[in-house]
């Protein structure tokens, strides 16, 4: 039975907006040591880890093990891989100035395709490699986590977190593995979704708030501290903050369910587009930023933070519209393909008769 957590649809959209904010943080203030810049930077930096944590829902959403691996991988390749390849090839050609004629675009498709398998082609596209990695071993990780008790799961998450602290703050590599980087979010995320974790909700939220404030204070007053090591991404302080936000929104689910059903459904539909928005927003920023700059000294947006919000929201909206266009085209192509297959099947049936 699929576990629906409506509030996480809102969080997914917020995480997507935060990621866009990371790439536009320079608009907030020229003073990168000011409290405004540091605070906003720490806030938007929550976005990418939240995406990893939200991916852990797939580990908890189904109690059934994935029996048909071939079908599972095929569906995931179609739903994730095709869009990733399309955008990755586009970014390869865009960053290498190959988009100047149709012939050049077509000629460089194979090069872009091969380059995709060796390195990220633009901004945070590297995230997709980690997501695809999750997809590959998700069926097996799901089996593992369903077989262990809550206490065992809690111990696993604690050990990994301690290993991460030793690795980042003390350079102790004992216990180092890929699970002590981005992978830890999947393990901890699945842990917080277990019913037994509810008694720790308030403690987790409070610790997250304290860690957020503490990380800002560290960067402001002691930027050379060892605690600044990996203060973003998968640093110990960031993990505590992100898990705190994640649990807060899980706790808010009952409140979110009381919101108008149509609004929740609309938010859900938008949240389903965040994968595509993530892929296309770098291009949208590059193509639209010069136009958006024309509004810098209008509409009371002379202050950096207001213009920052204006740019981020507009990039998100434009990216959402492009994502919708892609989805519409996908449905049209799927319909035509299915119609062709049905027609072909009927023709073969008539021939046999």
Short mmCIF file of C-alpha atoms in Angstrom, two decimals:
data_model
loop_
_atom_site.label_atom_id
_atom_site.label_comp_id
_atom_site.label_asym_id
_atom_site.label_seq_id
_atom_site.Cartn_x
_atom_site.Cartn_y
_atom_site.Cartn_z
CA UNK A 1 0.00 0.00 0.00
CA UNK A 2 1.52 3.30 -1.06
CA UNK A 3 2.08 5.76 1.75
CA UNK A 4 0.92 9.22 0.67
CA UNK A 5 2.52 12.13 2.50
CA UNK A 6 0.97 15.25 0.99
CA UNK A 7 3.23 17.66 2.86
CA UNK A 8 6.28 16.19 1.12
CA UNK A 9 4.88 17.35 -2.23
CA UNK A 10 5.19 20.90 -0.89
CA UNK A 11 8.68 20.13 0.39
CA UNK A 12 9.77 18.73 -2.97
CA UNK A 13 8.73 21.97 -4.69
CA UNK A 14 10.51 24.01 -2.02
CA UNK A 15 13.67 21.91 -2.48
CA UNK A 16 13.54 22.52 -6.22
CA UNK A 17 13.21 26.29 -5.67
CA UNK A 18 16.12 26.15 -3.20
CA UNK A 19 18.36 24.49 -5.80
CA UNK A 20 17.55 27.30 -8.24
CA UNK A 21 18.39 29.68 -5.39
CA UNK A 22 21.87 28.13 -5.03
CA UNK A 23 22.71 29.18 -8.58
CA UNK A 24 21.46 32.73 -8.02
CA UNK A 25 22.77 33.36 -4.51
CA UNK A 26 25.16 36.02 -5.83
CA UNK A 27 22.12 38.30 -6.31
CA UNK A 28 21.43 38.53 -2.57
CA UNK A 29 24.38 40.73 -1.69
CA UNK A 30 27.88 41.64 -2.82
CA UNK A 31 29.01 41.22 0.78
CA UNK A 32 29.48 37.45 0.99
CA UNK A 33 30.44 37.77 4.67
CA UNK A 34 27.24 39.59 5.63
CA UNK A 35 24.60 37.90 7.77
CA UNK A 36 21.95 38.24 5.04
CA UNK A 37 24.06 36.48 2.41
CA UNK A 38 25.22 33.74 4.81
CA UNK A 39 21.69 33.06 6.13
CA UNK A 40 20.07 32.84 2.68
CA UNK A 41 22.96 30.74 1.38
CA UNK A 42 22.57 28.26 4.24
CA UNK A 43 18.81 28.13 3.65
CA UNK A 44 18.96 27.37 -0.08
CA UNK A 45 21.79 24.86 0.45
CA UNK A 46 19.21 22.63 2.13
CA UNK A 47 17.65 22.03 -1.29
CA UNK A 48 19.96 19.44 -2.82
CA UNK A 49 20.26 17.20 0.28
CA UNK A 50 16.46 17.38 0.60
CA UNK A 51 16.19 15.86 -2.89
CA UNK A 52 18.30 12.93 -1.74
CA UNK A 53 16.26 12.55 1.43
CA UNK A 54 12.99 12.71 -0.52
CA UNK A 55 14.29 9.89 -2.72
CA UNK A 56 14.21 7.67 0.37
CA UNK A 57 10.39 7.65 0.14
CA UNK A 58 10.78 5.04 -2.59
CA UNK A 59 12.40 2.75 0.00
CA UNK A 60 9.41 2.96 2.31
CA UNK A 61 6.45 3.44 -0.02
CA UNK A 62 6.03 -0.21 -0.91
CA UNK A 63 6.15 -3.25 1.35
CA UNK A 64 6.27 -5.53 -1.68
CA UNK A 65 9.66 -6.46 -3.06
CA UNK A 66 10.26 -5.76 -6.72
CA UNK A 67 9.85 -9.15 -8.35
CA UNK A 68 10.11 -8.28 -12.03
CA UNK A 69 13.52 -6.59 -12.19
CA UNK A 70 13.51 -6.44 -15.98
CA UNK A 71 10.25 -4.51 -16.06
CA UNK A 72 11.35 -2.30 -13.16
CA UNK A 73 14.63 -1.29 -14.79
CA UNK A 74 12.98 -0.79 -18.18
CA UNK A 75 10.37 1.56 -16.71
CA UNK A 76 13.00 3.52 -14.81
CA UNK A 77 15.24 3.80 -17.87
CA UNK A 78 12.34 5.21 -19.86
CA UNK A 79 11.15 7.59 -17.13
CA UNK A 80 14.55 8.86 -15.97
CA UNK A 81 17.20 7.98 -18.52
CA UNK A 82 15.71 9.42 -21.71
CA UNK A 83 15.15 12.92 -20.31
CA UNK A 84 18.57 12.86 -18.65
CA UNK A 85 20.27 11.97 -21.94
CA UNK A 86 18.34 14.60 -23.89
CA UNK A 87 19.30 17.41 -21.51
CA UNK A 88 22.83 16.15 -20.97
CA UNK A 89 23.50 16.10 -24.72
CA UNK A 90 21.96 19.57 -25.03
CA UNK A 91 24.19 20.95 -22.25
CA UNK A 92 27.25 19.31 -23.81
CA UNK A 93 26.58 21.08 -27.09
CA UNK A 94 25.60 24.33 -25.38
CA UNK A 95 28.73 24.56 -23.20
CA UNK A 96 30.97 23.61 -26.14
CA UNK A 97 29.35 26.15 -28.51
CA UNK A 98 28.07 23.49 -30.91
CA UNK A 99 24.55 24.91 -31.26
CA UNK A 100 25.06 27.15 -34.28
CA UNK A 101 23.45 25.04 -37.00
CA UNK A 102 21.23 21.97 -37.35
CA UNK A 103 24.09 20.04 -38.96
CA UNK A 104 26.40 20.85 -36.05
CA UNK A 105 23.76 19.83 -33.49
CA UNK A 106 23.12 16.47 -35.18
CA UNK A 107 26.82 15.83 -35.77
CA UNK A 108 27.70 16.31 -32.10
CA UNK A 109 24.92 14.17 -30.61
CA UNK A 110 27.17 11.04 -30.43
CA UNK A 111 29.90 13.07 -28.69
CA UNK A 112 27.41 14.43 -26.17
CA UNK A 113 26.03 10.95 -25.61
CA UNK A 114 29.48 9.52 -24.84
CA UNK A 115 30.46 12.52 -22.69
CA UNK A 116 27.38 11.92 -20.53
CA UNK A 117 28.86 8.63 -19.31
CA UNK A 118 32.13 10.21 -18.15
CA UNK A 119 31.20 13.51 -16.50
CA UNK A 120 28.43 15.93 -15.58
CA UNK A 121 27.79 18.41 -18.39
CA UNK A 122 26.31 21.35 -16.48
CA UNK A 123 25.75 22.69 -12.95
CA UNK A 124 24.08 20.17 -10.65
CA UNK A 125 23.56 17.55 -13.36
CA UNK A 126 25.96 15.38 -11.35
CA UNK A 127 23.03 14.73 -8.99
CA UNK A 128 21.44 12.61 -11.70
CA UNK A 129 24.28 10.09 -11.55
CA UNK A 130 23.62 9.53 -7.85
CA UNK A 131 19.88 9.25 -8.51
CA UNK A 132 20.46 6.67 -11.24
CA UNK A 133 22.74 4.81 -8.83
CA UNK A 134 19.88 4.69 -6.32
CA UNK A 135 17.57 3.33 -9.00
CA UNK A 136 19.99 0.52 -9.83
CA UNK A 137 20.27 -0.91 -6.33
CA UNK A 138 16.93 0.27 -4.91
CA UNK A 139 15.25 -3.18 -5.16
CA UNK A 140 18.03 -4.78 -3.12
CA UNK A 141 18.29 -1.98 -0.56
CA UNK A 142 14.53 -2.18 -0.09
CA UNK A 143 14.82 -5.88 0.76
CA UNK A 144 17.62 -5.16 3.25
CA UNK A 145 15.78 -2.39 5.10
CA UNK A 146 12.53 -4.34 5.24
CA UNK A 147 14.32 -7.28 6.84
CA UNK A 148 15.95 -5.37 9.69
CA UNK A 149 14.22 -4.14 12.83
CA UNK A 150 13.84 -0.48 13.75
CA UNK A 151 16.57 -0.84 16.38
CA UNK A 152 18.96 -2.33 13.83
CA UNK A 153 18.07 0.39 11.33
CA UNK A 154 18.66 3.06 13.99
CA UNK A 155 22.05 1.55 14.87
CA UNK A 156 23.03 1.42 11.18
CA UNK A 157 22.19 5.11 10.70
CA UNK A 158 24.01 6.06 13.91
CA UNK A 159 27.18 4.14 12.98
CA UNK A 160 27.25 5.72 9.52
CA UNK A 161 26.77 9.19 11.01
CA UNK A 162 29.60 8.66 13.52
CA UNK A 163 31.88 7.43 10.72
CA UNK A 164 31.00 10.58 8.78
CA UNK A 165 31.85 12.81 11.75
CA UNK A 166 35.21 11.05 12.19
CA UNK A 167 35.95 11.32 8.47
CA UNK A 168 35.08 15.02 8.03
CA UNK A 169 36.15 16.57 11.33
CA UNK A 170 39.02 14.30 12.41
CA UNK A 171 40.23 12.84 9.09
CA UNK A 172 39.77 9.33 10.51
CA UNK A 173 39.04 7.08 7.54
CA UNK A 174 38.09 3.95 9.48
CA UNK A 175 34.63 2.97 8.29
CA UNK A 176 34.81 5.25 5.25
CA UNK A 177 32.55 4.15 2.40
CA UNK A 178 30.10 5.67 -0.05
CA UNK A 179 27.40 5.36 2.60
CA UNK A 180 29.20 8.06 4.58
CA UNK A 181 28.47 10.60 1.85
CA UNK A 182 25.23 11.12 -0.11
CA UNK A 183 24.06 7.54 0.51
CA UNK A 184 23.49 8.24 4.19
CA UNK A 185 20.43 10.34 3.30
CA UNK A 186 18.66 7.28 1.90
CA UNK A 187 19.28 5.28 5.07
CA UNK A 188 18.28 8.06 7.47
CA UNK A 189 15.30 9.10 5.34
CA UNK A 190 13.89 5.58 5.35
CA UNK A 191 14.48 5.45 9.12
CA UNK A 192 12.44 8.61 9.81
CA UNK A 193 9.54 7.22 7.77
CA UNK A 194 9.18 4.22 10.07
CA UNK A 195 6.31 4.41 12.54
CA UNK A 196 8.64 3.79 15.49
CA UNK A 197 10.51 7.02 14.78
CA UNK A 198 7.51 9.24 15.63
CA UNK A 199 8.61 9.57 19.26
CA UNK A 200 11.79 11.31 18.05
CA UNK A 201 10.03 13.87 15.82
CA UNK A 202 10.19 16.85 18.19
CA UNK A 203 13.80 16.17 19.20
CA UNK A 204 14.82 15.92 15.53
CA UNK A 205 13.12 19.21 14.61
CA UNK A 206 14.69 21.08 17.55
CA UNK A 207 18.14 19.69 16.73
CA UNK A 208 17.66 20.77 13.10
CA UNK A 209 16.83 24.36 14.11
CA UNK A 210 19.83 24.50 16.47
CA UNK A 211 22.16 23.07 13.80
CA UNK A 212 20.92 25.64 11.25
CA UNK A 213 21.55 28.57 13.61
CA UNK A 214 24.87 27.09 14.75
CA UNK A 215 26.15 26.66 11.18
CA UNK A 216 25.38 30.33 10.40
CA UNK A 217 27.17 31.47 13.57
CA UNK A 218 30.21 29.34 12.71
CA UNK A 219 30.56 30.79 9.21
CA UNK A 220 30.00 34.34 10.45
CA UNK A 221 32.33 34.33 13.46
CA UNK A 222 34.74 31.43 12.95
CA UNK A 223 34.98 30.60 9.22
CA UNK A 224 38.34 28.83 9.69
CA UNK A 225 36.89 26.31 12.15
CA UNK A 226 37.14 22.60 11.40
CA UNK A 227 33.34 22.59 11.66
CA UNK A 228 33.29 24.42 8.33
CA UNK A 229 34.48 21.23 6.63
CA UNK A 230 31.65 20.02 4.39
CA UNK A 231 29.28 22.44 6.10
CA UNK A 232 27.00 21.97 3.08
CA UNK A 233 26.02 18.88 1.05
CA UNK A 234 26.57 15.84 3.34
CA UNK A 235 28.34 17.43 6.31
CA UNK A 236 27.14 16.32 9.78
CA UNK A 237 25.56 19.71 10.56
CA UNK A 238 23.76 19.74 7.21
CA UNK A 239 22.41 16.22 7.76
CA UNK A 240 20.91 17.25 11.11
CA UNK A 241 19.30 20.33 9.50
CA UNK A 242 17.89 18.48 6.50
CA UNK A 243 16.48 15.63 8.57
CA UNK A 244 14.90 18.23 10.87
CA UNK A 245 13.13 19.91 7.93
CA UNK A 246 12.10 16.53 6.51
CA UNK A 247 10.57 15.39 9.81
CA UNK A 248 8.87 18.78 10.29
CA UNK A 249 7.03 18.37 6.99
CA UNK A 250 6.11 14.78 7.80
CA UNK A 251 4.59 16.07 11.03
CA UNK A 252 2.73 18.79 9.10
CA UNK A 253 1.04 16.21 6.88
CA UNK A 254 -2.17 16.11 8.94
CA UNK A 255 -2.45 19.89 8.61
CA UNK A 256 -1.73 19.77 4.86
CA UNK A 257 -4.47 17.18 4.36
CA UNK A 258 -7.03 19.73 5.56
CA UNK A 259 -6.12 22.05 2.67
CA UNK A 260 -8.51 22.07 -0.29
CA UNK A 261 -8.18 18.80 -2.18
CA UNK A 262 -7.87 20.56 -5.55
CA UNK A 263 -4.94 22.61 -4.25
CA UNK A 264 -3.23 19.48 -2.91
CA UNK A 265 -3.76 17.73 -6.24
CA UNK A 266 -2.32 20.71 -8.11
CA UNK A 267 0.71 20.79 -5.80
CA UNK A 268 1.14 17.06 -6.33
CA UNK A 269 1.13 17.50 -10.11
CA UNK A 270 3.73 20.27 -9.90
CA UNK A 271 5.88 18.17 -7.55
CA UNK A 272 5.86 15.42 -10.18
CA UNK A 273 7.53 17.88 -12.56
CA UNK A 274 10.46 18.72 -10.28
CA UNK A 275 12.70 16.14 -11.99
CA UNK A 276 12.24 17.89 -15.33
CA UNK A 277 12.44 21.34 -13.73
CA UNK A 278 15.74 20.33 -12.19
CA UNK A 279 17.05 19.28 -15.61
CA UNK A 280 15.98 22.37 -17.55
CA UNK A 281 16.39 25.21 -15.02
CA UNK A 282 20.12 25.85 -15.78
CA UNK A 283 19.28 26.56 -19.43
CA UNK A 284 16.32 28.72 -18.42
CA UNK A 285 18.59 30.78 -16.15
CA UNK A 286 21.18 31.33 -18.85
CA UNK A 287 18.62 32.36 -21.46
CA UNK A 288 16.37 34.50 -19.23
CA UNK A 289 18.69 36.22 -16.75
CA UNK A 290 19.55 39.13 -19.07
CA UNK A 291 15.82 39.83 -19.54
CA UNK A 292 15.08 39.52 -15.80
CA UNK A 293 17.89 41.98 -15.02
CA UNK A 294 15.81 44.69 -16.70
CA UNK A 295 13.49 44.58 -13.67
CA UNK A 296 16.33 45.10 -11.16
CA UNK A 297 15.55 48.74 -10.38
CA UNK A 298 11.78 48.52 -10.81
CA UNK A 299 8.92 47.18 -8.70
CA UNK A 300 10.84 48.10 -5.51
CA UNK A 301 13.41 45.39 -6.22
CA UNK A 302 16.55 47.46 -5.83
CA UNK A 303 17.38 45.41 -2.72
CA UNK A 304 19.28 42.24 -3.52
CA UNK A 305 17.07 39.83 -1.57
CA UNK A 306 13.90 40.98 -3.37
CA UNK A 307 15.48 40.68 -6.79
CA UNK A 308 16.88 37.28 -5.80
CA UNK A 309 13.37 36.04 -4.93
CA UNK A 310 11.99 37.55 -8.16
CA UNK A 311 14.58 35.77 -10.33
CA UNK A 312 14.27 32.42 -8.54
CA UNK A 313 10.46 32.38 -8.72
CA UNK A 314 10.46 33.35 -12.40
CA UNK A 315 13.05 30.72 -13.33
CA UNK A 316 10.96 28.13 -11.48
CA UNK A 317 7.73 29.18 -13.25
CA UNK A 318 9.33 29.23 -16.71
CA UNK A 319 11.03 25.87 -16.06
CA UNK A 320 7.67 24.45 -14.93
CA UNK A 321 6.04 25.58 -18.17
CA UNK A 322 8.79 23.93 -20.22
CA UNK A 323 8.41 20.76 -18.14
CA UNK A 324 4.66 20.73 -18.87
CA UNK A 325 5.38 21.04 -22.61
CA UNK A 326 7.74 18.07 -22.41
CA UNK A 327 5.11 16.03 -20.55
CA UNK A 328 2.41 16.90 -23.09
CA UNK A 329 4.70 15.83 -25.94
CA UNK A 330 5.52 12.65 -24.04
CA UNK A 331 1.83 11.79 -23.71
CA UNK A 332 1.20 12.52 -27.40
CA UNK A 333 4.11 10.31 -28.47
CA UNK A 334 3.00 7.56 -26.08
CA UNK A 335 -0.54 7.73 -27.45
CA UNK A 336 0.64 7.59 -31.07
CA UNK A 337 3.02 4.73 -30.31
CA UNK A 338 0.34 2.73 -28.51
CA UNK A 339 -2.14 3.43 -31.32
CA UNK A 340 0.39 2.21 -33.88
CA UNK A 341 1.11 -0.94 -31.87
CA UNK A 342 -2.60 -1.70 -31.48
CA UNK A 343 -3.20 -1.10 -35.18
CA UNK A 344 -0.28 -3.37 -36.08
CA UNK A 345 -1.60 -6.07 -33.75
CA UNK A 346 -5.10 -5.90 -35.28
CA UNK A 347 -3.67 -6.11 -38.81
CA UNK A 348 -1.71 -9.23 -37.89
CA UNK A 349 -4.83 -10.77 -36.33
CA UNK A 350 -6.83 -10.17 -39.52
CA UNK A 351 -4.09 -11.75 -41.63
CA UNK A 352 -4.17 -14.87 -39.47
CA UNK A 353 -7.92 -15.14 -39.87
#
